PDB file of C-alpha atoms in Angstrom:
ATOM      1  CA  UNK Y 436      -7.069 -11.685 -16.344  1.00 74.00           C
ATOM      2  CA  UNK Y 437      -7.578  -7.988 -18.051  1.00 90.00           C
ATOM      3  CA  UNK Y 438      -6.985  -5.009 -16.154  1.00 95.00           C
ATOM      4  CA  UNK Y 439     -10.215  -3.748 -15.160  1.00 95.00           C
ATOM      5  CA  UNK Y 440      -9.729   0.263 -14.815  1.00 96.00           C
ATOM      6  CA  UNK Y 441     -12.927   0.570 -12.890  1.00 98.00           C
ATOM      7  CA  UNK Y 442     -11.066  -0.809  -9.700  1.00 98.00           C
ATOM      8  CA  UNK Y 443     -11.059   1.133  -6.134  1.00 98.00           C
ATOM      9  CA  UNK Y 444      -7.343   1.451  -6.855  1.00 98.00           C
ATOM     10  CA  UNK Y 445      -7.068   2.890 -10.398  1.00 98.00           C
ATOM     11  CA  UNK Y 446      -9.919   5.326  -9.235  1.00 98.00           C
ATOM     12  CA  UNK Y 447      -7.641   6.436  -6.697  1.00 98.00           C
ATOM     13  CA  UNK Y 448      -5.290   6.928  -9.467  1.00 98.00           C
ATOM     14  CA  UNK Y 449      -6.984   9.008 -11.174  1.00 98.00           C
ATOM     15  CA  UNK Y 450      -8.240  10.707  -7.722  1.00 98.00           C
ATOM     16  CA  UNK Y 451     -12.050  10.135  -8.202  1.00 98.00           C
ATOM     17  CA  UNK Y 452     -11.588   8.456  -4.508  1.00 98.00           C
ATOM     18  CA  UNK Y 453      -9.709   9.393  -2.023  1.00 97.00           C
ATOM     19  CA  UNK Y 454      -6.284   8.378  -0.130  1.00 98.00           C
ATOM     20  CA  UNK Y 455      -4.563   9.015   3.194  1.00 98.00           C
ATOM     21  CA  UNK Y 456      -1.398   9.456   0.695  1.00 98.00           C
ATOM     22  CA  UNK Y 457       2.012   9.451   1.768  1.00 97.00           C
ATOM     23  CA  UNK Y 458       3.954   9.490  -1.019  1.00 98.00           C
ATOM     24  CA  UNK Y 459       3.451  10.019  -4.503  1.00 98.00           C
ATOM     25  CA  UNK Y 460       5.597  10.477  -7.969  1.00 98.00           C
ATOM     26  CA  UNK Y 461       4.817   9.735 -11.579  1.00 98.00           C
ATOM     27  CA  UNK Y 462       5.344   6.259 -11.074  1.00 98.00           C
ATOM     28  CA  UNK Y 463       4.354   4.796  -7.648  1.00 98.00           C
ATOM     29  CA  UNK Y 464       1.429   5.928  -4.872  1.00 98.00           C
ATOM     30  CA  UNK Y 465       1.918   4.847  -1.447  1.00 98.00           C
ATOM     31  CA  UNK Y 466      -1.271   5.283   1.203  1.00 98.00           C
ATOM     32  CA  UNK Y 467      -2.853   4.056   4.120  1.00 98.00           C
ATOM     33  CA  UNK Y 468      -5.032   0.941   4.119  1.00 96.00           C
ATOM     34  CA  UNK Y 469      -8.263   1.912   5.144  1.00 95.00           C
ATOM     35  CA  UNK Y 470      -9.205  -1.453   6.651  1.00 92.00           C
ATOM     36  CA  UNK Y 471      -5.472  -2.176   8.680  1.00 91.00           C
ATOM     37  CA  UNK Y 472      -4.081  -5.030   9.782  1.00 89.00           C
ATOM     38  CA  UNK Y 473      -2.394  -3.056  12.137  1.00 89.00           C
ATOM     39  CA  UNK Y 474      -1.630   1.049  12.880  1.00 90.00           C
ATOM     40  CA  UNK Y 475       0.689   2.103  10.233  1.00 94.00           C
ATOM     41  CA  UNK Y 476      -0.481  -0.512   7.470  1.00 95.00           C
ATOM     42  CA  UNK Y 477       0.424   1.301   4.388  1.00 97.00           C
ATOM     43  CA  UNK Y 478      -0.124   0.304   0.861  1.00 98.00           C
ATOM     44  CA  UNK Y 479       2.439   0.653  -2.381  1.00 98.00           C
ATOM     45  CA  UNK Y 480       1.001   0.490  -5.642  1.00 98.00           C
ATOM     46  CA  UNK Y 481       2.785   1.500  -8.851  1.00 98.00           C
ATOM     47  CA  UNK Y 482       0.579   3.445 -11.384  1.00 98.00           C
ATOM     48  CA  UNK Y 483       1.728   0.652 -14.509  1.00 98.00           C
ATOM     49  CA  UNK Y 484      -2.140  -0.647 -15.192  1.00 98.00           C
ATOM     50  CA  UNK Y 485      -1.599  -4.479 -13.883  1.00 98.00           C
ATOM     51  CA  UNK Y 486      -3.709  -7.215 -11.964  1.00 98.00           C
ATOM     52  CA  UNK Y 487      -0.347  -9.237 -10.261  1.00 97.00           C
ATOM     53  CA  UNK Y 488       3.240  -8.756  -9.816  1.00 96.00           C
ATOM     54  CA  UNK Y 489       2.986 -11.426 -12.758  1.00 96.00           C
ATOM     55  CA  UNK Y 490       1.574  -8.899 -14.992  1.00 96.00           C
ATOM     56  CA  UNK Y 491       3.818  -6.005 -13.818  1.00 97.00           C
ATOM     57  CA  UNK Y 492       6.707  -4.583 -16.296  1.00 98.00           C
ATOM     58  CA  UNK Y 493       9.860  -5.950 -15.098  1.00 98.00           C
ATOM     59  CA  UNK Y 494      11.117  -1.641 -14.994  1.00 98.00           C
ATOM     60  CA  UNK Y 495       7.893  -0.737 -12.950  1.00 98.00           C
ATOM     61  CA  UNK Y 496       8.231  -3.819 -10.359  1.00 98.00           C
ATOM     62  CA  UNK Y 497      12.245  -3.033  -9.738  1.00 98.00           C
ATOM     63  CA  UNK Y 498      10.805   0.892  -9.370  1.00 98.00           C
ATOM     64  CA  UNK Y 499       8.105   0.105  -7.370  1.00 98.00           C
ATOM     65  CA  UNK Y 500      10.161  -2.598  -4.878  1.00 98.00           C
ATOM     66  CA  UNK Y 501      12.784   0.656  -4.303  1.00 98.00           C
ATOM     67  CA  UNK Y 502       9.592   2.517  -3.457  1.00 98.00           C
ATOM     68  CA  UNK Y 503       8.576   0.313  -0.982  1.00 98.00           C
ATOM     69  CA  UNK Y 504      11.697   0.273   0.427  1.00 98.00           C
ATOM     70  CA  UNK Y 505      11.881   3.834   0.963  1.00 98.00           C
ATOM     71  CA  UNK Y 506       8.462   3.581   2.374  1.00 98.00           C
ATOM     72  CA  UNK Y 507       9.463   0.876   4.978  1.00 97.00           C
ATOM     73  CA  UNK Y 508      12.516   2.991   5.922  1.00 96.00           C
ATOM     74  CA  UNK Y 509      10.495   5.978   6.659  1.00 97.00           C
ATOM     75  CA  UNK Y 510       8.208   3.617   8.935  1.00 96.00           C
ATOM     76  CA  UNK Y 511      10.624   2.346  10.469  1.00 94.00           C
ATOM     77  CA  UNK Y 512      11.836   5.357  11.432  1.00 94.00           C
ATOM     78  CA  UNK Y 513       8.728   7.297  12.102  1.00 94.00           C
ATOM     79  CA  UNK Y 514       7.684   4.311  14.765  1.00 93.00           C
ATOM     80  CA  UNK Y 515      10.762   3.026  16.137  1.00 91.00           C
ATOM     81  CA  UNK Y 516       9.778  -0.432  14.715  1.00 89.00           C
ATOM     82  CA  UNK Y 517      11.310  -3.504  15.193  1.00 84.00           C
ATOM     83  CA  UNK Y 518       9.531  -5.392  12.622  1.00 91.00           C
ATOM     84  CA  UNK Y 519       7.551  -4.631   9.247  1.00 94.00           C
ATOM     85  CA  UNK Y 520       5.625  -7.420   7.171  1.00 93.00           C
ATOM     86  CA  UNK Y 521       5.977  -7.087   3.487  1.00 95.00           C
ATOM     87  CA  UNK Y 522       3.135  -9.026   1.437  1.00 95.00           C
ATOM     88  CA  UNK Y 523       2.101  -8.810  -1.996  1.00 97.00           C
ATOM     89  CA  UNK Y 524      -0.619 -11.044  -3.164  1.00 95.00           C
ATOM     90  CA  UNK Y 525      -1.544 -12.332  -6.763  1.00 95.00           C
ATOM     91  CA  UNK Y 526      -4.370 -13.188  -7.267  1.00 94.00           C
ATOM     92  CA  UNK Y 527      -7.646 -14.445  -5.524  1.00 92.00           C
ATOM     93  CA  UNK Y 528      -6.572 -17.921  -4.537  1.00 94.00           C
ATOM     94  CA  UNK Y 529      -3.918 -15.928  -2.598  1.00 94.00           C
ATOM     95  CA  UNK Y 530      -6.096 -13.311  -0.616  1.00 92.00           C
ATOM     96  CA  UNK Y 531      -5.670 -10.544  -3.682  1.00 95.00           C
ATOM     97  CA  UNK Y 532      -9.151  -8.127  -3.118  1.00 94.00           C
ATOM     98  CA  UNK Y 533      -8.145  -5.405  -5.871  1.00 96.00           C
ATOM     99  CA  UNK Y 534      -7.291  -6.666  -8.871  1.00 97.00           C
ATOM    100  CA  UNK Y 535      -4.298  -3.983  -9.192  1.00 98.00           C
ATOM    101  CA  UNK Y 536      -0.922  -4.727  -8.009  1.00 98.00           C
ATOM    102  CA  UNK Y 537      -0.210  -3.407  -4.566  1.00 98.00           C
ATOM    103  CA  UNK Y 538       2.730  -4.220  -1.651  1.00 98.00           C
ATOM    104  CA  UNK Y 539       1.258  -4.404   2.077  1.00 97.00           C
ATOM    105  CA  UNK Y 540       3.903  -2.499   4.278  1.00 97.00           C
ATOM    106  CA  UNK Y 541       2.189  -3.632   7.451  1.00 94.00           C
ATOM    107  CA  UNK Y 542       4.466  -2.631  11.032  1.00 90.00           C
ATOM    108  CA  UNK Y 543       3.857  -5.584  13.401  1.00 80.00           C
ATOM    109  CA  UNK Y 544       4.917  -8.472  15.205  1.00 66.00           C
ATOM    110  CA  UNK Y 545       3.549 -11.286  12.655  1.00 64.00           C
ATOM    111  CA  UNK Y 546       2.127 -12.854  15.363  1.00 64.00           C
ATOM    112  CA  UNK Y 547       0.132  -9.909  16.297  1.00 68.00           C
ATOM    113  CA  UNK Y 548      -1.599  -9.367  13.005  1.00 69.00           C
ATOM    114  CA  UNK Y 549      -4.898  -8.707  12.462  1.00 67.00           C
ATOM    115  CA  UNK Y 550      -7.375 -10.604   8.986  1.00 69.00           C
ATOM    116  CA  UNK Y 551      -6.979  -8.651   6.235  1.00 70.00           C
ATOM    117  CA  UNK Y 552      -9.033  -6.168   5.061  1.00 68.00           C
ATOM    118  CA  UNK Y 553     -12.139  -7.195   7.820  1.00 72.00           C
ATOM    119  CA  UNK Y 554     -12.867  -3.763   8.967  1.00 80.00           C
ATOM    120  CA  UNK Y 555     -12.540  -0.366   8.386  1.00 86.00           C
ATOM    121  CA  UNK Y 556      -9.871   1.404  10.764  1.00 88.00           C
ATOM    122  CA  UNK Y 557     -10.340   4.718  12.626  1.00 91.00           C
ATOM    123  CA  UNK Y 558      -9.790   7.383   9.695  1.00 92.00           C
ATOM    124  CA  UNK Y 559      -8.553  10.057  11.928  1.00 94.00           C
ATOM    125  CA  UNK Y 560      -6.103   7.531  13.895  1.00 94.00           C
ATOM    126  CA  UNK Y 561      -4.993   6.653  10.446  1.00 92.00           C
ATOM    127  CA  UNK Y 562      -4.346   9.886   9.079  1.00 93.00           C
ATOM    128  CA  UNK Y 563      -2.130  11.244  12.638  1.00 93.00           C
ATOM    129  CA  UNK Y 564      -0.190   7.446  11.776  1.00 91.00           C
ATOM    130  CA  UNK Y 565       0.554   8.928   7.752  1.00 92.00           C
ATOM    131  CA  UNK Y 566       1.468  12.217   9.071  1.00 93.00           C
ATOM    132  CA  UNK Y 567       4.040  10.391  10.427  1.00 92.00           C
ATOM    133  CA  UNK Y 568       5.343   8.738   8.333  1.00 93.00           C
ATOM    134  CA  UNK Y 569       5.898  11.544   5.409  1.00 93.00           C
ATOM    135  CA  UNK Y 570       7.333  13.585   8.428  1.00 92.00           C
ATOM    136  CA  UNK Y 571      10.294  10.559   8.168  1.00 91.00           C
ATOM    137  CA  UNK Y 572      10.549  10.340   4.137  1.00 91.00           C
TER     138      UNK Y 572
END
């Protein structure tokens, strides 16, 4: 599948749409999921245009997973977590809803997960959770 530069994450990367950002550098952006499956649900995306993990160049994949780990550690510290669910859904058949490779970090017990991308979360609550993660970075 060809990369569509009009997808929502591409627009967020170009600052055409807002995001509650946690971390950003020249290669990666981490921000809060506005339709969270659990409090603190965070997304980490490479700035490299790629639809799925299989489309992402190895160097970009390696760097992105390093940032995923950094954000996960901050979430663990910020929320005193016992577990984090890490998901990467590649392709619509796997449940990928945005055609830009991304990683979900969900602070929860797997048995407490809500359904993905079903309901818009309380944006003020999400902003407060974002501040906790940023403070822990």
